[in-house]
Every structure is written in structure tokens, then in C-alpha cells.
CSV table of C-alpha atoms in Angstrom, one decimal:
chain,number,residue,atom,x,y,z
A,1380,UNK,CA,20.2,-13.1,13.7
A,1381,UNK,CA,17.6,-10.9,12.1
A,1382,UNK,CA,18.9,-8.1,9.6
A,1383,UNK,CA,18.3,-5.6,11.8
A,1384,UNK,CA,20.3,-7.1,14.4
A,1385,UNK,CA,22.9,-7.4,12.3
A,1386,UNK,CA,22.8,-3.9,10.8
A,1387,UNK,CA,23.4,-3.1,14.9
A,1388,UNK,CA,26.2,-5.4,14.8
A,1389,UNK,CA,28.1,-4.2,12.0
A,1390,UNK,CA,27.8,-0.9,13.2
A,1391,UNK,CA,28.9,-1.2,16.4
A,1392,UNK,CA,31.7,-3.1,14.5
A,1393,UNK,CA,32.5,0.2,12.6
A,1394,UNK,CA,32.1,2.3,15.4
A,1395,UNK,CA,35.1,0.4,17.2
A,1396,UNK,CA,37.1,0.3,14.4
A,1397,UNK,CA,37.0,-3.5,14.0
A,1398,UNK,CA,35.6,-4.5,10.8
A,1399,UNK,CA,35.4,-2.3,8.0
A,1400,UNK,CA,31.9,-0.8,6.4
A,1401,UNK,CA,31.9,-2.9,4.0
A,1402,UNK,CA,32.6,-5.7,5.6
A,1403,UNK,CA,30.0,-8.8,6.3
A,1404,UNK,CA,30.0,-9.8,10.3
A,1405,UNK,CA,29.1,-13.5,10.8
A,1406,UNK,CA,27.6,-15.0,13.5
A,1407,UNK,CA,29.2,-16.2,16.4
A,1408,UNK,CA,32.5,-18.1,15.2
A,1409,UNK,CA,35.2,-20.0,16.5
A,1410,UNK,CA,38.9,-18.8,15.3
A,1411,UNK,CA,40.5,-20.6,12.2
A,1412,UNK,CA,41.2,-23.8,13.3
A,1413,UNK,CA,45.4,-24.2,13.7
A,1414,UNK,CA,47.0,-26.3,11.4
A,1415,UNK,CA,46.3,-29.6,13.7
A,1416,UNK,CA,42.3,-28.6,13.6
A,1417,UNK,CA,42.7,-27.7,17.5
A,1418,UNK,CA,39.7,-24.8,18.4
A,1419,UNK,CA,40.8,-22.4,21.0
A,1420,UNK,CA,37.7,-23.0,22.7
A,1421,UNK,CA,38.3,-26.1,23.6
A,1422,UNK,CA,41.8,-25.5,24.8
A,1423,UNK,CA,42.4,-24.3,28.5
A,1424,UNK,CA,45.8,-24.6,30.5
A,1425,UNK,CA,45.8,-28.7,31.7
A,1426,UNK,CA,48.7,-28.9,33.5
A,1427,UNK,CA,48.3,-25.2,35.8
A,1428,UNK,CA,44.3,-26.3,35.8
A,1429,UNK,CA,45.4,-29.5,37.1
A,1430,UNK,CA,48.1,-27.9,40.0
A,1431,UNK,CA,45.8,-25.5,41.2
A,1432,UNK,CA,42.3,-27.8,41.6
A,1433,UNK,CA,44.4,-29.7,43.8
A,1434,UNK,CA,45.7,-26.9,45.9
A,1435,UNK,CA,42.2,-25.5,46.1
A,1436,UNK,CA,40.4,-28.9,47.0
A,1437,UNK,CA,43.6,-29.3,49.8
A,1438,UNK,CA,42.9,-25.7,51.5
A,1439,UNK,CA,46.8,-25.0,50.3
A,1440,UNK,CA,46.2,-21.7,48.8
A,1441,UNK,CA,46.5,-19.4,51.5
A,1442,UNK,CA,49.5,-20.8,52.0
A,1443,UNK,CA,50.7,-20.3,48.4
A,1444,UNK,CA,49.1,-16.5,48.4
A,1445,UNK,CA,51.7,-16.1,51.9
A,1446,UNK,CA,54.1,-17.4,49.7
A,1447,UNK,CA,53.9,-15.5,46.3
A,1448,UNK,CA,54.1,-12.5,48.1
A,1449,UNK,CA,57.6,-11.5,47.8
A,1450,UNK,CA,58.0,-13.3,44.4
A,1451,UNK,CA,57.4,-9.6,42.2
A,1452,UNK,CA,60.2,-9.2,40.0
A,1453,UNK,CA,60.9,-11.4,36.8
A,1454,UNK,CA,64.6,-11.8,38.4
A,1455,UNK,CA,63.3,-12.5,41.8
A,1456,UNK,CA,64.2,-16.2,42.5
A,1457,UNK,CA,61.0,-18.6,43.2
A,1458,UNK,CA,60.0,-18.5,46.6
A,1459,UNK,CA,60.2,-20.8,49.3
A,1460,UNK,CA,57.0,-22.8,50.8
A,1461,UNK,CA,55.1,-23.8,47.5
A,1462,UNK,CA,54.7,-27.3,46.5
A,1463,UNK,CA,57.2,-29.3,44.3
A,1464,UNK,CA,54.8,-29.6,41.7
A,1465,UNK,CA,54.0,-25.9,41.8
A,1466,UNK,CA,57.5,-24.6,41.6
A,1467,UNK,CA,58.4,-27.2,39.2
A,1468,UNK,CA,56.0,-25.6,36.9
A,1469,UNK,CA,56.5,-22.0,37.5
A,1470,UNK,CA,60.6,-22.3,36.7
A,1471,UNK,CA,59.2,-24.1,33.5
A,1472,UNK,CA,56.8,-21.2,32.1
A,1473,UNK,CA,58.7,-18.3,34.3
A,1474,UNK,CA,60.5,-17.3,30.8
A,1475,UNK,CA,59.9,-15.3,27.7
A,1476,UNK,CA,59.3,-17.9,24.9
A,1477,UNK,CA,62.2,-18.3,22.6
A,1478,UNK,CA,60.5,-16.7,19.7
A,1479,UNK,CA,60.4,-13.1,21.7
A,1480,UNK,CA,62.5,-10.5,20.2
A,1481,UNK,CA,63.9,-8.6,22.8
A,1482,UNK,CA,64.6,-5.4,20.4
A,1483,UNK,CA,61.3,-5.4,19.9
A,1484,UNK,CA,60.1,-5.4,23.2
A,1485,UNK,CA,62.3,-2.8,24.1
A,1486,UNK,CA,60.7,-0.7,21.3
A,1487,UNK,CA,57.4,-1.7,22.5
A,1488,UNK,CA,58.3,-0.4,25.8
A,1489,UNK,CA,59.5,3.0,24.3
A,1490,UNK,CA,56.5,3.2,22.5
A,1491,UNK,CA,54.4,2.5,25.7
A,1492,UNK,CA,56.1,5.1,27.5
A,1493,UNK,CA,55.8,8.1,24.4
A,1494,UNK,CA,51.9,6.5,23.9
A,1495,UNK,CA,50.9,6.5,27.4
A,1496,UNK,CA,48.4,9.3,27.9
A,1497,UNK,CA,46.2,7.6,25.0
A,1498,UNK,CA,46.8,3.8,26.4
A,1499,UNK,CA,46.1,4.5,29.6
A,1500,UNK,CA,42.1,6.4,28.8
A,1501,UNK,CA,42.2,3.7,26.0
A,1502,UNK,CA,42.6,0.5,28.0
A,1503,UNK,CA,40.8,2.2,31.3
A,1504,UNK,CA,37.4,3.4,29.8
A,1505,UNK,CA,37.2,1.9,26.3
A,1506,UNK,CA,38.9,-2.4,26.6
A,1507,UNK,CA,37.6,-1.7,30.7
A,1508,UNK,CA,34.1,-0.9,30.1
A,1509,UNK,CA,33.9,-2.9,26.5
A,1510,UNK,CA,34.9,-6.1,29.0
A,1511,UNK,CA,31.2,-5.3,30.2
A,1512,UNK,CA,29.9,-5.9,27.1
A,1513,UNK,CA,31.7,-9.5,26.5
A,1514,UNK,CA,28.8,-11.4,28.0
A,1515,UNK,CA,31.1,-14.7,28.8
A,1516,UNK,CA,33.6,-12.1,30.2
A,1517,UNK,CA,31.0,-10.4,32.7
A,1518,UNK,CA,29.4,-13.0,34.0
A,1519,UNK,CA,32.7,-14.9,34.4
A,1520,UNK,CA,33.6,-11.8,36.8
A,1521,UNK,CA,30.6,-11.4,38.2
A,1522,UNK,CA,30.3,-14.5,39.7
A,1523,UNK,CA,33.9,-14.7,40.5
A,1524,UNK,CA,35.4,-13.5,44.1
A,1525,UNK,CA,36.6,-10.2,41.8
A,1526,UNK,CA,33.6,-9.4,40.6
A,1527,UNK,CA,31.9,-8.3,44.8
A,1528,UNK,CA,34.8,-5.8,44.8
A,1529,UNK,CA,35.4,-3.9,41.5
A,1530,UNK,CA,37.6,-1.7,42.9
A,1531,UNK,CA,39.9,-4.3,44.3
A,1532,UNK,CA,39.5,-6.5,40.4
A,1533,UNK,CA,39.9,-3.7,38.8
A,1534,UNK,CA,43.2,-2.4,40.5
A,1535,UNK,CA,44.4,-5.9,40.2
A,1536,UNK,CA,43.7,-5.7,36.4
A,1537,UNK,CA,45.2,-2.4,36.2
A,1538,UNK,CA,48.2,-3.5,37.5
A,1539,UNK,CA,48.6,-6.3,34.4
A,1540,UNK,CA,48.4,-3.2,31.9
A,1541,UNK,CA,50.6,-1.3,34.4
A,1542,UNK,CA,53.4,-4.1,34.0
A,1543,UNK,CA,53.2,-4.6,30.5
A,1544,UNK,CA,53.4,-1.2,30.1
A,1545,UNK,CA,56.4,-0.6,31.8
A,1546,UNK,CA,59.5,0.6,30.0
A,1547,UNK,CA,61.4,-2.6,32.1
A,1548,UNK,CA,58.5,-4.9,31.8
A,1549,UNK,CA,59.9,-8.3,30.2
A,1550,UNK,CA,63.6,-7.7,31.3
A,1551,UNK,CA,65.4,-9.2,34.6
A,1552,UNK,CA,64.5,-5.8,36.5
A,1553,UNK,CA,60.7,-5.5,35.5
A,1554,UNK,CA,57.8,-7.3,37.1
A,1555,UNK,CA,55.5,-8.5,33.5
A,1556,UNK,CA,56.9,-11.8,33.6
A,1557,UNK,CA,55.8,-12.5,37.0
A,1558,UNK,CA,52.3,-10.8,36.5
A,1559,UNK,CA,51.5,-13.1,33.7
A,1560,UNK,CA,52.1,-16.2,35.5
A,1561,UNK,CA,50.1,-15.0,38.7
A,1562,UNK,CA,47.3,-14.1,36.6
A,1563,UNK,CA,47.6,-17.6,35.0
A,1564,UNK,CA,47.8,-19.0,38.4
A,1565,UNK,CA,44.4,-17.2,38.9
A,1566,UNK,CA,42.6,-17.9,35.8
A,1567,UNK,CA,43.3,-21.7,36.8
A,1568,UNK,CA,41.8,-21.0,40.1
A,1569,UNK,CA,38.7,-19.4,38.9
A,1570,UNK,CA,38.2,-22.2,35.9
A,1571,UNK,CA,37.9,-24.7,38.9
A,1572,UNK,CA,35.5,-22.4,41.0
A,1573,UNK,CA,33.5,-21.0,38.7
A,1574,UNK,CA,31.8,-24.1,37.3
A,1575,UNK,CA,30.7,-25.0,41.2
A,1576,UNK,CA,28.7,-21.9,41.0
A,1577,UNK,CA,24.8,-22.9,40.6
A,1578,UNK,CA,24.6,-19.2,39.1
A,1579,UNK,CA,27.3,-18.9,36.8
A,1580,UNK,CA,26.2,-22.1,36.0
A,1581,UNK,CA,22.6,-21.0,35.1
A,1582,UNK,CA,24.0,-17.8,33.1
A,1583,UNK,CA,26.8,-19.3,31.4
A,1584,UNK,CA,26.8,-20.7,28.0
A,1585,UNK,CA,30.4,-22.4,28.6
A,1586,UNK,CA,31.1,-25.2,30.8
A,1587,UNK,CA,34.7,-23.9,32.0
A,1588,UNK,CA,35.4,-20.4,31.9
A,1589,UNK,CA,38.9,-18.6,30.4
A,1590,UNK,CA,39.6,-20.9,27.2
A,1591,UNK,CA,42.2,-19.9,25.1
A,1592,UNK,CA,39.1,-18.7,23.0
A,1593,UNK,CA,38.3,-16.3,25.7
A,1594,UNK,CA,41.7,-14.8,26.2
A,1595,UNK,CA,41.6,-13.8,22.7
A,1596,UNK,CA,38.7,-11.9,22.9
A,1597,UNK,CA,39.7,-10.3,25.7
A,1598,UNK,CA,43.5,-9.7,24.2
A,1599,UNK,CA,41.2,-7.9,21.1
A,1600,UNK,CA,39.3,-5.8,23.7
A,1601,UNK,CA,42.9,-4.3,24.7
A,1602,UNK,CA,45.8,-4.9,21.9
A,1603,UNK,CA,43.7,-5.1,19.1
A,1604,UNK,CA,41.1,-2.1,19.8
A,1605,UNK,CA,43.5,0.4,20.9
A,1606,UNK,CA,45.9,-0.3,17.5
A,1607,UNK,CA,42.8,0.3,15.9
A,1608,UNK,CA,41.7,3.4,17.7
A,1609,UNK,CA,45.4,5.0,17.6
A,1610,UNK,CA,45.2,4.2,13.9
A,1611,UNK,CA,41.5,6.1,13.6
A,1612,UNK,CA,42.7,8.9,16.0
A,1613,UNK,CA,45.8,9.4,13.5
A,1614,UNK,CA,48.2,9.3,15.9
A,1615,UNK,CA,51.5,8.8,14.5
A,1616,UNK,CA,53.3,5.9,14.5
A,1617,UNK,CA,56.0,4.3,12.5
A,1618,UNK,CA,55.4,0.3,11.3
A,1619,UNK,CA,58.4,-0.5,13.5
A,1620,UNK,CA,56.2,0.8,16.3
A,1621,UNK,CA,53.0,-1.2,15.6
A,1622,UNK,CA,54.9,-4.5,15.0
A,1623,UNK,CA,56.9,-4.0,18.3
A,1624,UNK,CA,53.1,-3.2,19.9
A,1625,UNK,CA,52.0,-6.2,18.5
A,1626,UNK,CA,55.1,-8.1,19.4
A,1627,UNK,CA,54.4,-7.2,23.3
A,1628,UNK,CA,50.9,-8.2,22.9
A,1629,UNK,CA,52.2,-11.7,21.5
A,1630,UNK,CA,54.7,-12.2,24.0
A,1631,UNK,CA,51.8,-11.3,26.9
A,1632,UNK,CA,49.1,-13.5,25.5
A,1633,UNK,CA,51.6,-16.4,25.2
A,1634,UNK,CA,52.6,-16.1,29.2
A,1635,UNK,CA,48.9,-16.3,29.7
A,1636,UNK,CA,48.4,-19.8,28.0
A,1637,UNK,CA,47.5,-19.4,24.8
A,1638,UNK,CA,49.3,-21.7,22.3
A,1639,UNK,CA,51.6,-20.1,20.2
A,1640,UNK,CA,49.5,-21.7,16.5
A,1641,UNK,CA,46.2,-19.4,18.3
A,1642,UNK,CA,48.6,-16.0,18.4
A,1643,UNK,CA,47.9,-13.5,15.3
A,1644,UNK,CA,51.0,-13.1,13.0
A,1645,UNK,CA,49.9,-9.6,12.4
A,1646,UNK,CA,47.4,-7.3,13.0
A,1647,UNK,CA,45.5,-8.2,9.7
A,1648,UNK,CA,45.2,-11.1,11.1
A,1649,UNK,CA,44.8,-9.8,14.3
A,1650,UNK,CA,41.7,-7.4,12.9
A,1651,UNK,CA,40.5,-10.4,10.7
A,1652,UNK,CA,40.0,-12.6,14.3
A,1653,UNK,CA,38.4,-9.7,15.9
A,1654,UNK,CA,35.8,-9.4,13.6
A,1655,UNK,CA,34.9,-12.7,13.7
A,1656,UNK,CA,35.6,-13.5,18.0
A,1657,UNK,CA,34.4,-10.3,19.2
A,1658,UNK,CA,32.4,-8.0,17.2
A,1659,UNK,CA,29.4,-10.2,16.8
A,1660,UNK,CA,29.5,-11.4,20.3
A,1661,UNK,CA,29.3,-7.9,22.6
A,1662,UNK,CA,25.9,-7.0,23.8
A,1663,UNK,CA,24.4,-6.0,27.0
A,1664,UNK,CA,23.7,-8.5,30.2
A,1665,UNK,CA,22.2,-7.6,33.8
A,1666,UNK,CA,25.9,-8.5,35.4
A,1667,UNK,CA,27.5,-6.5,32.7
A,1668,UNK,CA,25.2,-3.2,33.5
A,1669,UNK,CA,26.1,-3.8,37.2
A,1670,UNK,CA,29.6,-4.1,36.9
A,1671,UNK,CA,29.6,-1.0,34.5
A,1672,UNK,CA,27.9,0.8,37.2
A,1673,UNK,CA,30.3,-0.4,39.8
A,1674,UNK,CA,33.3,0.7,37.7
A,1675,UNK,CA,31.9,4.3,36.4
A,1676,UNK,CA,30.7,5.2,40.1
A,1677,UNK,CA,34.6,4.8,41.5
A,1678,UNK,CA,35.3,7.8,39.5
A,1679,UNK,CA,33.1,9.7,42.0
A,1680,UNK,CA,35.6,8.8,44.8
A,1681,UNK,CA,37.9,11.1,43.0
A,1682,UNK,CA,37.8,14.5,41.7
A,1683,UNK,CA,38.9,14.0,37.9
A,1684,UNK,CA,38.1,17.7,37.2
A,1685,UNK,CA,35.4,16.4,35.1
A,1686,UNK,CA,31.4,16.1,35.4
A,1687,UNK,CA,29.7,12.3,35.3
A,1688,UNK,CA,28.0,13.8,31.9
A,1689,UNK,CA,31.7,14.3,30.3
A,1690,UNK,CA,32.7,10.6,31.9
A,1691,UNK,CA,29.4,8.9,30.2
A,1692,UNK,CA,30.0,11.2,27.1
A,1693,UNK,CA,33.6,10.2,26.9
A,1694,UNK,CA,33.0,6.6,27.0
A,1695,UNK,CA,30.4,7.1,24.3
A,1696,UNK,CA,32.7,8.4,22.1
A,1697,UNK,CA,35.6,5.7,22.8
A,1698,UNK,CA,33.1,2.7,22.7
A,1699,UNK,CA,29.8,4.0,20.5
A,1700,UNK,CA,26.8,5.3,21.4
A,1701,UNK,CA,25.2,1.4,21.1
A,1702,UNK,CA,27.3,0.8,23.9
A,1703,UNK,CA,26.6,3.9,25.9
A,1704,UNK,CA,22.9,2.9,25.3
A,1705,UNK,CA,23.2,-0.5,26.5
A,1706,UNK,CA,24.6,0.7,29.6
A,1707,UNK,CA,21.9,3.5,29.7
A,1708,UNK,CA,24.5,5.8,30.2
A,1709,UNK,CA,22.5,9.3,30.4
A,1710,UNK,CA,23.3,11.7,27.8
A,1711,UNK,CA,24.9,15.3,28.1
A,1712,UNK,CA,25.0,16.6,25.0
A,1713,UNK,CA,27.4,19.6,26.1
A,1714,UNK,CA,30.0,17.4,27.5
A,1715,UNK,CA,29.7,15.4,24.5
A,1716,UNK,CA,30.1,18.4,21.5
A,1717,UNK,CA,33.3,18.9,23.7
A,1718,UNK,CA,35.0,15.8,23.6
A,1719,UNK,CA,34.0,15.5,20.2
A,1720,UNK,CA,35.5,18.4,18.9
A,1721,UNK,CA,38.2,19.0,21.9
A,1722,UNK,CA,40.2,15.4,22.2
A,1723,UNK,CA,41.2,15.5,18.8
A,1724,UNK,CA,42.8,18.7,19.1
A,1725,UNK,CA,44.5,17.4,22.4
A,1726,UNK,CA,45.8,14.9,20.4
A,1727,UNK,CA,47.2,17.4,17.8
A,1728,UNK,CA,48.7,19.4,20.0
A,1729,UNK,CA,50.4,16.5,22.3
A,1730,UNK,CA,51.9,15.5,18.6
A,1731,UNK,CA,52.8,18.8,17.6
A,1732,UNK,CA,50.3,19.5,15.0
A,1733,UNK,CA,49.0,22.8,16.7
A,1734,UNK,CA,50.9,25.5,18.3
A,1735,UNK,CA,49.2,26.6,20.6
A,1736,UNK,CA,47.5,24.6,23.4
A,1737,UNK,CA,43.2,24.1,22.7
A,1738,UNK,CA,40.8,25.1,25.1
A,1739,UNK,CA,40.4,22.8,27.4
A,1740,UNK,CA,43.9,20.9,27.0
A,1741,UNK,CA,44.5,21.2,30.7
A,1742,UNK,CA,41.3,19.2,31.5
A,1743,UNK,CA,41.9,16.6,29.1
A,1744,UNK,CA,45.5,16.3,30.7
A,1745,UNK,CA,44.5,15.8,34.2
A,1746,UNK,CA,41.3,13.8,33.5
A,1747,UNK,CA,43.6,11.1,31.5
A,1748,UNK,CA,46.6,11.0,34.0
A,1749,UNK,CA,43.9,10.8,37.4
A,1750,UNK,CA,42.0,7.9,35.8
A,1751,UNK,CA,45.3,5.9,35.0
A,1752,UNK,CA,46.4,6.3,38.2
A,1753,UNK,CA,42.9,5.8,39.7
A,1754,UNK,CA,42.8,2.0,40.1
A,1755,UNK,CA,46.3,1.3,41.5
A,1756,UNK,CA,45.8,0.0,44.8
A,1757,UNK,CA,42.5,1.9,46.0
A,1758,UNK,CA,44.6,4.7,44.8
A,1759,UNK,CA,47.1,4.4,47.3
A,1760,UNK,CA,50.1,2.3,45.6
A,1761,UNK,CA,52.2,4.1,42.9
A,1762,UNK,CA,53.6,1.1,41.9
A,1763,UNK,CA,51.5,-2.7,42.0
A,1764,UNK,CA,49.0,-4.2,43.4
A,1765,UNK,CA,49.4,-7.9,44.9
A,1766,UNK,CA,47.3,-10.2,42.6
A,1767,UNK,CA,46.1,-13.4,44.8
A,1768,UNK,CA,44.5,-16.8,44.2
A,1769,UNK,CA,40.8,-16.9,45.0
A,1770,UNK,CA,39.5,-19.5,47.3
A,1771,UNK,CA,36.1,-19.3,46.5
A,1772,UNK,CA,33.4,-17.8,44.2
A,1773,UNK,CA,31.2,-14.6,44.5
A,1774,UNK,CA,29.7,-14.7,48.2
A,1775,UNK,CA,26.5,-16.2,47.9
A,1776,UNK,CA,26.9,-17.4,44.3
């Protein structure tokens, strides 16, 4: 990497809040090895990856995407019409692991719920566009069935935050649980179609997508960024708070696959992988700028009270201007002296730290609240959206 590469690097590092100033960011690297010298890269989910080639090479997934249908709550019992082998293995992992603190996740939940208004512009435009910047991450969606309907994928992906998010999300009554394992069920699917792609093939610098490696970037382009931003935007919050975040993050990321010795202890840890697994990795790619495209321009569809300026402005400001550049997001320099100098005072004033409401606090309010409900099923579900197995790649990929 030549040193002014690396100068870009670092300072998009700084910009996101992931490494400090001072701080050296290395080349691509692998996480710390666990204790048993296993790499995260080299780790996928065997026995799920196993279950679901088979369905997919025996046409039984339709069948199973029938079937999963009315399985939505973590209480709900496992429905009928899947395959011994399936249900054998989703009563195994359809469980919170025995380390979860359920205190904690309840304080995680009430710190969703008082947090929400930041979380949801947070994980929408800052982890939802920075996931265009991951290049393994774009082109894994690109080429996937998800990525020829971004507002369908992204709905679906809304609806993971959605359900961790919820105040009820890991109890009997909540639906997180059952997320995770769908979503699993999927990654499996799309780590056996993927690699029979001739394109992702030729764009791809991994031979089977979704890794535990991979999760953990992504879990640092949601969990770990927005800690970091909330932190930088000095929005209060006690250390009860941010361990119970963390804690919920832990719990998610485990459901998912990852093995427990891969899971930060704490978000030093969590920062300290970040710096290393995602800063030095994010630049631009041509399925990343389309994808970007395709998730900016659903914001037309709806009036958010806002120009496309104060959109490409906004995301500037939560992601960096490298970012913004990459994307060749246009500039509008109004817009952008606004949200500079406006969404901080929003912030006070939501926390009580100014009296009276700023200019411009209604906007803020409505633009934040219409873009997290935006992607719930095509805008028309106020509660989930069905996440299915894919049968098959990108159409013509």
C-alpha cells in the first residue's frame, strides 16, 4: 500500500470513528487467531452449509420457504413439513446461548427503544451504505438473488435490525431468535450459490462467501460503528448501557454462526478488531456504486421532506466525505452547512441540553423516523418482512 494510500486509509479510519489519529492501520489482516489458532476466515457454518446444499441440489426449498412461513415468533413451535434433518437442527440452535444474560438484554432492549431515532439513521444510511464500501460484502450481494431487488434485500435486512431492536426481541414473545436462524438458513443458501456464479467468481477474492471473518466485519459496520458514532456524537449513555448494547450484539452475532472464541469481550476489543478487519479493507467497487445508487434512489419513492442534496450531504457527514466521493455523491454545500451545524443541536435538544427546539428540529424528526420506516416491506408492513431461502443467484449471473 503506498503512503498515500494509507494516509487515505487512516483517515477514513478517523472519520468513522474506528481507529484513533494516532493510530497505525495495517494492511489487510485476519482477526487474532483464538486460542486453538482457528482464523475466522476459514470458518463457515458446516453442519447448516451442509443441510441446505442438499435441499437446494433436491429442489426442496420452496417447500421449506411454504413451510417457514408461519414459524415468526421465538415461542412459535417448529413448523410442520421440513425435513428431519432440518428441524433436528433448528430445535438445536433455536435458543439463546447459555452465556446470554437476560438482564442485559432487557437493558439493551430499553436502551434500543430510548436510542432509536439515532440507530435507526445510524444503521439505515451510515452501516447500510458503508456495506457498499465492503468490497467482499457488495459483490457478495450483488451477485446474489438480493442484490436484482434492493428494495426487497434491503427491507429484508431492515427487518433483522428491526427484530433486534425490539424491546421483546430475545424473549418467548419477540421474533430475534427466529430472524437470526432464517438469516443463517440464508447465508447457507447463498454460500452454496454464490460460488456457481462464473461472475462472482471472477470478482471475488474468496472462494465461499459469509465466513465467520465476514460476519464480523459486517457486525463492525452496525454494532461497532454506531457505539462509536453515539460515543463521538456525545450522546449520553451510562457503561451499564453500552455493555448491555454490546451484550445484544454478542448474543446476535452468535445466532448467526460465529463461534463464541471469534466474539469481542468488549468494545476495546471490539474497536481494536475493527481497525484491523474493516478499516483498511473499505473502498469503492463498480457493484458497490450500483447498489449505492439503487439504495439512495428509493428515497425518491418517498417524500422524506428533505432534498437529494441534504440525503448525499447527510451521508457524507455519517460516513466521510472519502466515502461520499467514492460513491460520487454530488455535493450541496447548503444542505451540508446544515446538517453540520443543525444535527448536533437536534441531538441536544432530544437529550435535554437545549430548551428550546433548533431550527429545523421538525425536519430532522420526520426525515429520521420516514427513512426507518422506509424499508419495511415496500413500505407497506409495520411490522416484518418474510425473509426466504434463495434458489438461485443474480439472474444472468
Amino acid at each position: 500500500m503506498s503512503n498515500l494510500s494509507r494516509r487515505n486509509v487512516l483517515s477514513l479510519g478517523v472519520a468513522l470513528g474506528l481507529v484513533s489519529a494516532t493510530g497505525v492501520v495495517p494492511a489487510w489482516a485476519s482477526t487474532a487467531p483464538a486460542a486453538g489458532g482457528a482464523d475466522p476466515w476459514w470458518a463457515w457454518d458446516d453442519e447448516v452449509d451442509r443441510l441446505l446444499a442438499g435441499l437446494l441440489d433436491t429442489g426442496q426449498v420452496p417447500a421449506v420457504n411454504t413451510a417457514l412461513r408461519s414459524w415468526v415468533d421465538n415461542n412459535d413451535p417448529l413448523p410442520s413439513g421440513l425435513s428431519a434433518d432440518l428441524a433436528a437442527y433448528l430445535q438445536q440452535v433455536n435458543r439463546l446461548p447459555s452465556w446470554a444474560d437476560p438482564v442485559k438484554l432487557r437493558r439493551a432492549a430499553d436502551f434500543n427503544r430510548r436510542k432509536d431515532t439515532y440507530l435507526f439513521l445510524l444503521y439505515g444510511l451510515g452501516s447500510g451504505i458503508m456495506s457498499t464500501v465492503i468490497p467482499r460484502e457488495a459483490k457478495s450481494v450483488y451477485w446474489s438473488a438480493g442484490g436484482a431487488n434492493m428494495q426487497d434485500r434491503a427491507a429484508k435486512t431492515f427487518t433483522f435490525g428491526y427484530d433486534l431492536s425490539d424491546l421483546n426481541a430475545f424473549t418467548p414473545s419477540g421474533q430475534f431468535v427466529v430472524t437470526a436462524n432464517k438469516t443463517r438458513l440464508v447465508h447457507a443458501a447463498v454460500r452454496h450459490l454464490l460460488p456457481q456464479s462464473p461472475h462472482w467468481r471472477a470478482a471475488a477474492d474468496e472462494q465461499v462467501p459469509i465466513s465467520n471473518g465476514d460476519i464480523l466485519v459486517t457486525f463492525h459496520s452496525l454494532g461497532t460503528y454506531v457505539h462509536r458514532k453515539l460515543l463521538e456524537w456525545h450522546v449520553p449513555m451510562s457503561a451499564a448501557d453500552e455493555e448491555a448494547f454490546l451484550h445484544q450484539w454478542q448474543v446476535a452475532i452468535h445466532l448467526l454462526g460465529v463461534r463464541d472464541e471469534f466474539i469481542p469481550k468488549t468494545w476495546a476489543e471490539a474497536d481494536a478488531q475493527s481497525a484491523r478487519v474493516l478499516t483498511p479493507l473499505l473502498a469503492p467497487t463498480t457493484e458497490g456504486k450500483e447498489l449505492a445508487a439503487d439504495l439512495l434512489g428509493l428515497t425518491a419513492q418517498i417524500d422524506l421532506g428533505v432534498t437529494r442534496g441534504f440525503l448525499n450531504e447527510f451521508v457524507r457527514y455519517v460516513l466521510s466525505d472519502a466515502v461520499g466521493d467514492w460513491l460520487g455523491l454530488p455535493r450541496d454545500y447548503a444542505a451540508a452547512a446544515l446538517v453540520r451545524t443543525g444535527w448536533p443541536a437536534y441531538i441536544a435538544f432530544r437529550e435535554g441540553l437545549l430548551p428550546i427546539a433548533p431550527v429545523g428540529f421538525y425536519m430532522f424528526d420526520q426525515f429520521v423516523r420516514a427513512l426507518a420506516m422506509l424499508f419495511l416491506n415496500k413500505v407497506t408492513s409495520p411490522t416484518s418482512t418474510p425473509i426466504t431461502i434463495p434458489t438461485g443467484n443474480r439472474p444472468g449471473a
